[in-house]
Short mmCIF file of C-alpha atoms and ligand atoms in Angstrom, two decimals:
data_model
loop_
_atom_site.label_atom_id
_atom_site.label_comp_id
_atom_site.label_asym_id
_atom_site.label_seq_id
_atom_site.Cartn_x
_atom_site.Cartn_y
_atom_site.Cartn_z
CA UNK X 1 0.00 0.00 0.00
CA UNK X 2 1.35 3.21 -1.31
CA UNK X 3 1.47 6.50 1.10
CA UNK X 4 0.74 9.74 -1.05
CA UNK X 5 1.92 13.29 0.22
CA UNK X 6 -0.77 15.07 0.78
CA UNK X 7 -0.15 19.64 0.06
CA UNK X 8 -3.33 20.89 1.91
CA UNK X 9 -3.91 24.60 0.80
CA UNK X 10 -7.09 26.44 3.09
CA UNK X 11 -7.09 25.51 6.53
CA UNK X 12 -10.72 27.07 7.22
CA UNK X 13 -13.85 25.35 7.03
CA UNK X 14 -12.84 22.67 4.47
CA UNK X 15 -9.31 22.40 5.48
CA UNK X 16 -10.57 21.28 8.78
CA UNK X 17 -13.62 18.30 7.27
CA UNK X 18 -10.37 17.74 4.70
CA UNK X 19 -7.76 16.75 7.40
CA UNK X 20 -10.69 14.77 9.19
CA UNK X 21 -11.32 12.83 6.36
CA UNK X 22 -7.83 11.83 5.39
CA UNK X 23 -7.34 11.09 8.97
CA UNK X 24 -9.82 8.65 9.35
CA UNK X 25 -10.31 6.92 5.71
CA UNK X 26 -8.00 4.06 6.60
CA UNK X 27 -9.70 3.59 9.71
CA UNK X 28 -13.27 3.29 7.58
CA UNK X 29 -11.91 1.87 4.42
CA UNK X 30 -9.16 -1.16 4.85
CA UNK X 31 -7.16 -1.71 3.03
CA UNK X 32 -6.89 1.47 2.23
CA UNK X 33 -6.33 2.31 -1.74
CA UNK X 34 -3.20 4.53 -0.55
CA UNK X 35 -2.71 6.02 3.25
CA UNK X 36 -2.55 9.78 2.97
CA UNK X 37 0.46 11.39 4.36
CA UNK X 38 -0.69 14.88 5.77
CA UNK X 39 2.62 16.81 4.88
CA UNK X 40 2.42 19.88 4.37
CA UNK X 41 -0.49 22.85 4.84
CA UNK X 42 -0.57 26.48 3.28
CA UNK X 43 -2.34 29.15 4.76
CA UNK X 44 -2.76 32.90 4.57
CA UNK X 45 0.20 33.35 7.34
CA UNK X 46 2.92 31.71 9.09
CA UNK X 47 1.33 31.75 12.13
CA UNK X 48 -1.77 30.87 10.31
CA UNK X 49 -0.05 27.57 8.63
CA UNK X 50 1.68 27.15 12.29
CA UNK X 51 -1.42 26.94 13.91
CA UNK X 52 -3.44 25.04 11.34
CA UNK X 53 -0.32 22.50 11.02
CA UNK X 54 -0.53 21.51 14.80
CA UNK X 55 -4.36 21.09 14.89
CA UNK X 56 -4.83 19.40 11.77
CA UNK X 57 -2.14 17.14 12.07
CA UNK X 58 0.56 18.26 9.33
CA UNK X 59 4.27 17.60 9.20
CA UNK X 60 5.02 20.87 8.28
CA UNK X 61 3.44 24.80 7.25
CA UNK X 62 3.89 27.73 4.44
CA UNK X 63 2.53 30.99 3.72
CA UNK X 64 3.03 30.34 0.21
CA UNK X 65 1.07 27.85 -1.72
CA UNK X 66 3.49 27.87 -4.04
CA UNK X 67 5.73 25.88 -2.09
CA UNK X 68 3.76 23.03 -1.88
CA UNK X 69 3.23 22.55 -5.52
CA UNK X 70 6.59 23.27 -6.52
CA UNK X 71 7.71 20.42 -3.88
CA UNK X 72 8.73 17.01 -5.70
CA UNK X 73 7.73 15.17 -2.44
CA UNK X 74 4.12 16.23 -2.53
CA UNK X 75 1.83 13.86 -4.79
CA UNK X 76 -1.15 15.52 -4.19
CA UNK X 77 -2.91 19.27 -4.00
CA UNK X 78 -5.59 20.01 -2.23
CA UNK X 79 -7.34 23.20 -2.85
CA UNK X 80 -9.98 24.61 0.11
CA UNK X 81 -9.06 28.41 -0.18
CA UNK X 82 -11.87 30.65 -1.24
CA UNK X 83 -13.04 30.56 -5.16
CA UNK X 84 -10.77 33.55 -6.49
CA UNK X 85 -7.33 30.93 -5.98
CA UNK X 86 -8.74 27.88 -6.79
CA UNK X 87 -7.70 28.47 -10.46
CA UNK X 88 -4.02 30.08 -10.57
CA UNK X 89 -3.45 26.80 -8.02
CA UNK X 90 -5.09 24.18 -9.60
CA UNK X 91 -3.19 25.36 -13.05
CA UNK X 92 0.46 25.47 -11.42
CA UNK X 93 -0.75 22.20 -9.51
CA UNK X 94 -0.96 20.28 -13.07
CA UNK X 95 1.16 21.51 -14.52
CA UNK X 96 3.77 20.38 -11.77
CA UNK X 97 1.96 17.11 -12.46
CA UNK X 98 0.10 16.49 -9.26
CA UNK X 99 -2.90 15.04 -8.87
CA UNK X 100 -5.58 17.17 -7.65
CA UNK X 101 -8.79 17.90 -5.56
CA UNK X 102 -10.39 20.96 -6.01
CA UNK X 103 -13.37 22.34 -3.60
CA UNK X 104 -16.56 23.62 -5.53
CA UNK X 105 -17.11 25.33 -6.91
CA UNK X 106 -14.85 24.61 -9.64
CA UNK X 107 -13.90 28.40 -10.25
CA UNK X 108 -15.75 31.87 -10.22
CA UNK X 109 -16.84 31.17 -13.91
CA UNK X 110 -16.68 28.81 -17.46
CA UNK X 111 -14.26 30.45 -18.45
CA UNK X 112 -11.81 30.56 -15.58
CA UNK X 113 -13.04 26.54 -15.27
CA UNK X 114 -12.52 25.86 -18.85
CA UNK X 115 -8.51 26.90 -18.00
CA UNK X 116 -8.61 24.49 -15.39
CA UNK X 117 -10.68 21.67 -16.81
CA UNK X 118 -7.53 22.37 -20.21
CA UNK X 119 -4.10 22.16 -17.44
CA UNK X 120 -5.83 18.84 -15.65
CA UNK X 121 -6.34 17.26 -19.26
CA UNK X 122 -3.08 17.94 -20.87
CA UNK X 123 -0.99 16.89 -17.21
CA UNK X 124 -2.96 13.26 -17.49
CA UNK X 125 -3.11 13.53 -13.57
CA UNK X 126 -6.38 12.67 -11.51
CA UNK X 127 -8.01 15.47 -10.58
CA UNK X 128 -11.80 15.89 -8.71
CA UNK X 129 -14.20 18.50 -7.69
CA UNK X 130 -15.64 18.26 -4.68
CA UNK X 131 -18.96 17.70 -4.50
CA UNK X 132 -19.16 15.56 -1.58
CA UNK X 133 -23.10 15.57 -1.13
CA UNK X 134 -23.44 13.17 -3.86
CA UNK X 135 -21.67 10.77 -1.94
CA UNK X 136 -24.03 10.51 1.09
CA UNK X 137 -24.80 6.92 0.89
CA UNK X 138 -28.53 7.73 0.19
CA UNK X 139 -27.75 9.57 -2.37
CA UNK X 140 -25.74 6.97 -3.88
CA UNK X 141 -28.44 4.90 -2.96
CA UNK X 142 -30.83 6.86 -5.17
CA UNK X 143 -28.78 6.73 -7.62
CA UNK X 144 -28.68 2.64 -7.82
CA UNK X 145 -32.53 3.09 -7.52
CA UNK X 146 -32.35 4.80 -11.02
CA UNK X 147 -30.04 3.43 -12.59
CA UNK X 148 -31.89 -0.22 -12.11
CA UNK X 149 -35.00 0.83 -13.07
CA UNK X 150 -36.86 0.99 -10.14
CA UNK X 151 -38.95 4.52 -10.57
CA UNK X 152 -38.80 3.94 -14.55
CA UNK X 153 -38.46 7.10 -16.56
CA UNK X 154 -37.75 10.42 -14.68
CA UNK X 155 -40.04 12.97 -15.24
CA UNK X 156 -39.59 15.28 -12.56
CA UNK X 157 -36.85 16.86 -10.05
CA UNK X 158 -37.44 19.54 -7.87
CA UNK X 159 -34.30 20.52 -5.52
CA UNK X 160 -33.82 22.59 -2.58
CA UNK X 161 -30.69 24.14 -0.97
CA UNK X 162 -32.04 26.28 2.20
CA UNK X 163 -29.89 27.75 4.76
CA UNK X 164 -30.13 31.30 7.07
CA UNK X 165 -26.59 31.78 8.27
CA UNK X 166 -26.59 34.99 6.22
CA UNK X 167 -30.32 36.19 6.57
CA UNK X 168 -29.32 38.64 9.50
CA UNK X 169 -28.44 42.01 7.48
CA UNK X 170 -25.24 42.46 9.94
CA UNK X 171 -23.58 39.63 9.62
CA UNK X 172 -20.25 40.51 7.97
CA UNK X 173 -19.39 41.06 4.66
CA UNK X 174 -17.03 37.82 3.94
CA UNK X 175 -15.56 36.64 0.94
CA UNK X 176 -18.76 34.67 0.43
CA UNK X 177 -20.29 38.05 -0.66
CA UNK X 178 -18.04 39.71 -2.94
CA UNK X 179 -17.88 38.64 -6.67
CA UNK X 180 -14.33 39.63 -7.05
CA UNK X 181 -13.88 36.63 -4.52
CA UNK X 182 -16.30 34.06 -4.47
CA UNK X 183 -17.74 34.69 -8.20
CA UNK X 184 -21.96 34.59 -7.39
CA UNK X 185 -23.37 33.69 -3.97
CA UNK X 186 -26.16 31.24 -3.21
CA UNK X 187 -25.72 30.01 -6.60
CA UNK X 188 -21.63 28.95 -7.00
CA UNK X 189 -21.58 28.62 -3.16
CA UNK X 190 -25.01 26.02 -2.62
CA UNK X 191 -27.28 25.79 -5.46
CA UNK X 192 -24.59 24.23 -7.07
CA UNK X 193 -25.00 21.24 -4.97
CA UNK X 194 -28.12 20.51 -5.94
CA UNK X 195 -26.83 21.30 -9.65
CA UNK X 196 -24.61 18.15 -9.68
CA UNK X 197 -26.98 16.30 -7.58
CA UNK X 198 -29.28 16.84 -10.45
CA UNK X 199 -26.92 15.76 -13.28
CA UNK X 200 -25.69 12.79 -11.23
CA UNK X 201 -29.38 11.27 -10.71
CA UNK X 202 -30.99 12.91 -13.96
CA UNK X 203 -28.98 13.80 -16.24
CA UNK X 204 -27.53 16.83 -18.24
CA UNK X 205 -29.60 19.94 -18.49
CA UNK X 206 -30.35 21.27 -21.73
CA UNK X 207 -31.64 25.25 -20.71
CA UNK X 208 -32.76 26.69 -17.62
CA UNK X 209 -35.04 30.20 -16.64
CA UNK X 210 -33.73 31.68 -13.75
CA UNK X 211 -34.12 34.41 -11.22
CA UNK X 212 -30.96 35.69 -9.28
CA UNK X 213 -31.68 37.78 -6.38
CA UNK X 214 -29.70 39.93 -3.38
CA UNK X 215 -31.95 40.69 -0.52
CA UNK X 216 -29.64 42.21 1.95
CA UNK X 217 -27.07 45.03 -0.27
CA UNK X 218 -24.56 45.87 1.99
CA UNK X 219 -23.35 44.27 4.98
CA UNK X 220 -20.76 45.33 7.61
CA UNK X 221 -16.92 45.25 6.68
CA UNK X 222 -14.90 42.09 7.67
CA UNK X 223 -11.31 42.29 7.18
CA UNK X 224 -9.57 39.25 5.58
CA UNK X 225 -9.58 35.89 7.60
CA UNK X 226 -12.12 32.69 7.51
CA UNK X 227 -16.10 33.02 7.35
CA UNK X 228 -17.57 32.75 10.02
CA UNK X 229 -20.42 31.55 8.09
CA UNK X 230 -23.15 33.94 9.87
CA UNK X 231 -21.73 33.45 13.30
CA UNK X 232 -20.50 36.59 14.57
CA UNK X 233 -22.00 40.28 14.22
CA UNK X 234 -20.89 42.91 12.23
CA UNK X 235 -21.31 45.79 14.24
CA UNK X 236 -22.38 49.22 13.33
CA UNK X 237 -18.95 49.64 11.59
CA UNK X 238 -18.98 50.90 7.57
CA UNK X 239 -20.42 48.59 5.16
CA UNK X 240 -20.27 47.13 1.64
CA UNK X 241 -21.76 46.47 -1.34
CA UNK X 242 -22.74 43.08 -1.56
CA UNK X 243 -22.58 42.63 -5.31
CA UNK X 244 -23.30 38.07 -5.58
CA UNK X 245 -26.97 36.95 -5.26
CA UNK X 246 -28.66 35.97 -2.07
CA UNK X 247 -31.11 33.53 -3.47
CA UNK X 248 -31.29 31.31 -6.79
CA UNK X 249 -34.89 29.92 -8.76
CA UNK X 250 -34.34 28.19 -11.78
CA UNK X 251 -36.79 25.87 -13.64
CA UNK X 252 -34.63 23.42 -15.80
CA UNK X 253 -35.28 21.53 -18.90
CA UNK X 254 -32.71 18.09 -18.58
CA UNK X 255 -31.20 16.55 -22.32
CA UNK X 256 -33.59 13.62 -21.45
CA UNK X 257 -37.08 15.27 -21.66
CA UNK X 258 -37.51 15.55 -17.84
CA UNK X 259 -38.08 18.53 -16.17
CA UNK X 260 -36.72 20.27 -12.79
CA UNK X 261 -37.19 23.32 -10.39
CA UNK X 262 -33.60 24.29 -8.36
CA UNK X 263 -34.08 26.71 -5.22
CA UNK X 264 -31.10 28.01 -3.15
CA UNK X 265 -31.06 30.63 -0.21
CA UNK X 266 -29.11 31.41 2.64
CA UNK X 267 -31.72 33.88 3.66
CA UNK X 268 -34.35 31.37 4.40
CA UNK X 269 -35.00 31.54 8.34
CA UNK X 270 -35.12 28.56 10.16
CA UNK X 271 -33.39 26.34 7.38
CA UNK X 272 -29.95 25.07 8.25
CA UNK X 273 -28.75 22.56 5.49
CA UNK X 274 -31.97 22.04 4.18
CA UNK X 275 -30.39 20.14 1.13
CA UNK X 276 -33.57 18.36 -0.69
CA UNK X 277 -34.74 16.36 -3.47
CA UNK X 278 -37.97 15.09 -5.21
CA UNK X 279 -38.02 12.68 -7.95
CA UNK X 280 -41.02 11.64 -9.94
CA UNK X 281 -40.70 8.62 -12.36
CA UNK X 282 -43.02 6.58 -14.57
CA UNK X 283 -42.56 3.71 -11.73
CA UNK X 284 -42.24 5.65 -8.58
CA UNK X 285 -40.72 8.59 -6.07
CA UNK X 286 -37.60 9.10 -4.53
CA UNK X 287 -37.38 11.97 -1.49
CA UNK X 288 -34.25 12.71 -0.10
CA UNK X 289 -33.93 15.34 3.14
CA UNK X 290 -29.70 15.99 4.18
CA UNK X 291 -31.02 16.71 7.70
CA UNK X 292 -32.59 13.39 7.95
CA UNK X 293 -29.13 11.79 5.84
CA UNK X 294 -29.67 8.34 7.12
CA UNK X 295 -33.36 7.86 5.60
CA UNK X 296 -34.33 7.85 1.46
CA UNK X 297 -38.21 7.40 1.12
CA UNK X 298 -39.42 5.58 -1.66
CA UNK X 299 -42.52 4.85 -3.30
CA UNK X 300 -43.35 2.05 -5.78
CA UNK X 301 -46.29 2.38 -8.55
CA UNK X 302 -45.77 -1.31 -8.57
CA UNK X 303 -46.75 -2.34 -4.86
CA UNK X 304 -50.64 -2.98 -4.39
CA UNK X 305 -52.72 0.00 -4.20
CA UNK X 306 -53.93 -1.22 -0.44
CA UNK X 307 -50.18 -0.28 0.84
CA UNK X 308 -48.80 1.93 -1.84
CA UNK X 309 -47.10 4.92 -0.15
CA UNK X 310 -43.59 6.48 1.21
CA UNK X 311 -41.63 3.97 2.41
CA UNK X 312 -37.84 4.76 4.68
CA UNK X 313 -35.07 3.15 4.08
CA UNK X 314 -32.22 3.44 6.36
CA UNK X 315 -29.13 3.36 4.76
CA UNK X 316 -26.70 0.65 6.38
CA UNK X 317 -24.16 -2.36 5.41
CA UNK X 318 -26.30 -3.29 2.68
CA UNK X 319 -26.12 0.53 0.60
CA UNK X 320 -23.78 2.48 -1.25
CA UNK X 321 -20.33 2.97 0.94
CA UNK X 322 -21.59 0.21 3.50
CA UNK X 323 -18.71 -2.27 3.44
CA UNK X 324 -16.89 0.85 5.07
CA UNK X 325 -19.32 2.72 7.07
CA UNK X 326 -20.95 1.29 10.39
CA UNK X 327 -22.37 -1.72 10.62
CA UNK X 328 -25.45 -1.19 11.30
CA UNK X 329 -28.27 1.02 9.81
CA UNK X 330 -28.96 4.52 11.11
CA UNK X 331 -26.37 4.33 13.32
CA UNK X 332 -25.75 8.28 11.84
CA UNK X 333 -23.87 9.47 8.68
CA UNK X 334 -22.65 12.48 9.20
CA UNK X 335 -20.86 15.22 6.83
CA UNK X 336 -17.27 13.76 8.13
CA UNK X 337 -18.71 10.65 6.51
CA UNK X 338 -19.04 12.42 3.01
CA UNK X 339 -15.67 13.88 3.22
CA UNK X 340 -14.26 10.31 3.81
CA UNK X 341 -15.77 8.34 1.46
CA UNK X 342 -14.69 11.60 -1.21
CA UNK X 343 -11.30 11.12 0.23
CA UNK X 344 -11.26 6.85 -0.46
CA UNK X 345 -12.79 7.21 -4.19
CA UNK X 346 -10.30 9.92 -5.35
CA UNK X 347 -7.05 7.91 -3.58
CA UNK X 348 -8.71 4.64 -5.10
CA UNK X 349 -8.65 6.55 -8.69
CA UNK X 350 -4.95 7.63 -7.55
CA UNK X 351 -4.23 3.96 -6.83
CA UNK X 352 -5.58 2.28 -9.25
CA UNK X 353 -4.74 4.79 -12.26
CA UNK X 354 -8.31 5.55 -13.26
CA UNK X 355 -10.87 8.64 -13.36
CA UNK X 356 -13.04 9.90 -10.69
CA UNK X 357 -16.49 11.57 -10.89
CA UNK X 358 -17.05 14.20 -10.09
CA UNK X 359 -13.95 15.28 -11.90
CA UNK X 360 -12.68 18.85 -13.66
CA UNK X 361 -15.24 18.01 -16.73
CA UNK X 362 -18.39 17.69 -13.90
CA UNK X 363 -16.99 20.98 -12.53
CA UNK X 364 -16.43 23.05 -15.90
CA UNK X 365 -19.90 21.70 -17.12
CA UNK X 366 -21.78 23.19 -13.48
CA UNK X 367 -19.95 26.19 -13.92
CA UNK X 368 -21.53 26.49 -17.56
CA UNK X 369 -25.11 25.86 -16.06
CA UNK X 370 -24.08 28.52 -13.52
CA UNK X 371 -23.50 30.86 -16.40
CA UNK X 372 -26.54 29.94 -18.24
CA UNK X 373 -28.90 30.73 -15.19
CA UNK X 374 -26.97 34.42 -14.60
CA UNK X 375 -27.83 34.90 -18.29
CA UNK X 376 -31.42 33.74 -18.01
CA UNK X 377 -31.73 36.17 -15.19
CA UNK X 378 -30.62 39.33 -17.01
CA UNK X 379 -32.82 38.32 -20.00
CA UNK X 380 -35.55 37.26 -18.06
CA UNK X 381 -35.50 34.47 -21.03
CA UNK X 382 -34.83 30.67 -21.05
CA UNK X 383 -31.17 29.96 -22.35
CA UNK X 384 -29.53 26.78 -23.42
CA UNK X 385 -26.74 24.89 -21.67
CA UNK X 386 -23.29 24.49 -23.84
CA UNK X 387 -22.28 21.26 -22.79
CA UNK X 388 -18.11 20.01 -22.64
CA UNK X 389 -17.33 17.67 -25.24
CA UNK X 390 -16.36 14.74 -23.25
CA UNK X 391 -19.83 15.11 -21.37
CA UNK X 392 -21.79 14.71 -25.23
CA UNK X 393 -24.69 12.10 -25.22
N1 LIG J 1 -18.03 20.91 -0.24
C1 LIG J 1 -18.62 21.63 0.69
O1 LIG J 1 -19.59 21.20 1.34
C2 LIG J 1 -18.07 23.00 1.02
C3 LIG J 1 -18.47 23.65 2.20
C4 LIG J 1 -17.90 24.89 2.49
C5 LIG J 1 -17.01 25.47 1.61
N2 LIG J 1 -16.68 24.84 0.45
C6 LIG J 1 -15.70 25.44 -0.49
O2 LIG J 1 -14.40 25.29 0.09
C7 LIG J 1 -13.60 26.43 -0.22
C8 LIG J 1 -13.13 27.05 1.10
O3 LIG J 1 -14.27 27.41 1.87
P1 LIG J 1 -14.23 27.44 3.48
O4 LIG J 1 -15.63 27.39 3.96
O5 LIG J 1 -13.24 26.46 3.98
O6 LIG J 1 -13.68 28.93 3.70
P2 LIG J 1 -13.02 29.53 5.01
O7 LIG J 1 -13.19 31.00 4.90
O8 LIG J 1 -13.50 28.81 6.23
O9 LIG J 1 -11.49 29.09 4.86
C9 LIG J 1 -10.68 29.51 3.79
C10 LIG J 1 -9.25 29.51 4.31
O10 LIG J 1 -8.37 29.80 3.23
C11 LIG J 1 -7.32 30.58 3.77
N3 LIG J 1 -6.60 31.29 2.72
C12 LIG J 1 -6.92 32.47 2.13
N4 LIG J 1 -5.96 32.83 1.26
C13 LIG J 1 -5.02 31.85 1.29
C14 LIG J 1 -3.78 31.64 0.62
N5 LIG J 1 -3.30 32.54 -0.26
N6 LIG J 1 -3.06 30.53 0.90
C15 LIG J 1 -3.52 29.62 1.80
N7 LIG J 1 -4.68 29.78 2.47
C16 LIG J 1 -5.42 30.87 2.22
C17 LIG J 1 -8.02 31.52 4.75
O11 LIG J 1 -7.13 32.08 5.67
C18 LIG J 1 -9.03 30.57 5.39
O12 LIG J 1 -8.54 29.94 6.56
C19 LIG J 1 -14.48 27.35 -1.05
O13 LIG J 1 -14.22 27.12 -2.42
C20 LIG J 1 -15.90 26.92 -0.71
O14 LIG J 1 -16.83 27.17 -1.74
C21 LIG J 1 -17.18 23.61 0.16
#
């Protein structure tokens, strides 16, 4: 079993559920494909890297990211800074030959992705985006529904990404609400979630008609450092434009016929990680809820119309991920648990010299829906998808 040096870049949010995870695949998945090495972190400062070094578990820190992609005895880059660096890394990453994983979303735009989606291709490394929702094991398990059969056709998907960690007006002003940084809001930061949720279980999605709104304009200044996500307080310091949307509608037509609505808000009170699907077939319905992760309910046209109905399925040793997992049903997935089982299928790829899904070509190809529904909203007009080659029927 091969060890692979593992360059963390971020060590915020996702730094933190990344060092979890390659911390504690082994111990979920043995053998492990490879054992990740955590070698080196980058952060914004020394004392920064210092700090996040000692708590997450690395061998050493930098300041400069630069140094762990330039170093021959890293194998692997791993991006979790904010969007605006996720390119100019991932690029210099490649092209230094390393294999990569790249938080979502991909970039701030197609284009920007496009560059990306280009180094990853002509480096022949194994590179992912990190989508990590699809790989709740109901999910997956949703997934093997469709894919045998068992609701026949899809006609219908209607998604929901609710939070309200940035309904109060004075919560700060993070990078999660400037464009220059983070490149939209509740669109590139959660409705894109749903987005690849919606191309892993449907399919591709041939135009959308959107509606992008900002509810709060300004908020109160923050000054560098990690989001706090909505919580802390501004204060009654000066403010700043917020110039990203706060909420995302979009009805979608898929390649396949079916149809689809997409909601996203991190204004909606009460809603946490209210992360939600709804899938009508010829032969049945699927419902999915994140904050109840353990269940999928299901409903069969097929069973006799004296006990036809919603029906919950636990996900356990007999679903998606449960040779690894715990072994027993609803014992309790938890986001950790998505992080790990990213973490095994992109060192099993690594390992075994294949591709992973969702890869650079998932992540160009959301970022091109993400530009399709900006456009729908400023023409108030439907507006096809372009769709990457390598993704063509
Ligand atoms: N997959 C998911 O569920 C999920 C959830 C949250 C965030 N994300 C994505 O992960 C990425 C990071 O988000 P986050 O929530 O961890 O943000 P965060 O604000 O918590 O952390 C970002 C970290 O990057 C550091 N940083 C900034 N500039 C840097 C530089 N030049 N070099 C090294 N480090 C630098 C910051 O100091 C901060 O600690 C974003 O792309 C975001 O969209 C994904």
């Amino acid at each position: 079993m091969k060890n692979l040096n593992v360059g963390l870049i971020g060590g915020g949010f996702m730094g933190k559920a990344h060092s979890l995870a390659y911390s504690a695949m082994p111990m979920f998945f043995w053998p492990a494909p490879a054992m990740p090495v955590r070698k080196t972190i980058a952060e914004a400062t020394e004392d920064l890297a210092a700090e996040a070094a000692r708590r997450f578990g690395f061998e050493q820190s930098t300041s400069d990211w630069r140094k762990v992609v330039e170093d021959p005895e890293i194998d692997v880059v791993d991006i979790a800074t904010p969007n605006h660096l996720h390119a100019e890394i991932a690029i210099a990453a490649a092209q230094a030959g390393k294999h990569i994983i790249c938080e979502k979303p991909l970039a701030r735009t197609g284009e920007e992705s496009k560059a990306m989606y280009d180094a990853v291709k002509d480096a022949g490394i194994v590179h992912m985006v990190a989508f990590n929702y699809r790989r709740t094991p109901a999910v997956a398990l949703a997934k093997k529904y469709i894919e045998e059969g068992a609701i026949g056709r899809i006609l219908n998907f209607r998604g929901t990404y609710l939070q309200d960690w940035s309904a109060d007006p004075n919560s700060p002003l993070s990078w999660r609400f400037q464009k220059s940084v983070a490149g939209s809001g509740a669109l590139g930061d959660i409705a894109t979630h749903v987005i690849d949720m919606a191309r892993y279980l449907v399919g591709e999605f041939a135009s959308v008609n959107s509606i992008l709104s900002t509810w709060i304009p300004d908020r109160p200044l923050q000054s560098g450092g990690a989001d706090a996500l909505g919580n802390v307080r501004g204060g009654d310091g000066p403010r700043g434009d917020v110039d990203v949307d706060d909420e995302v509608m979009t009805m979608v037509r898929f390649a396949n016929g079916a149809v689809g609505s997409i909601e996203a808000t991190r204004n909606g009170w009460g809603r946490n990680n209210f992360i939600t699907f709804e899938i009508h077939g010829t032969e049945g319905s699927i419902v999915f809820n994140y904050e109840r992760r353990d269940e999928l309910q299901v409903c069969f046209a097929n069973d006799g119309g004296d006990r036809r109905g919603f029906r919950t399925v636990y996900t356990g040793p007999a679903h998606p991920y449960g040779d690894g997992l715990w072994p027993i049903p609803a014992l309790g997935i938890g986001y950790g648990e998505t992080k790990i089982i990213e973490a095994h299928d992109f060192f099993k790829a690594i390992a075994e010299g294949t591709s992973v899904s969702p890869n650079f070509a998932d992540g160009y190809q959301t970022a091109l829906i993400d530009d399709a529904i900006v456009a729908s909203a400023e023409k108030d007009a439907w507006v096809d998808v372009p769709r990457v080659a390598e993704l063509a029927d």
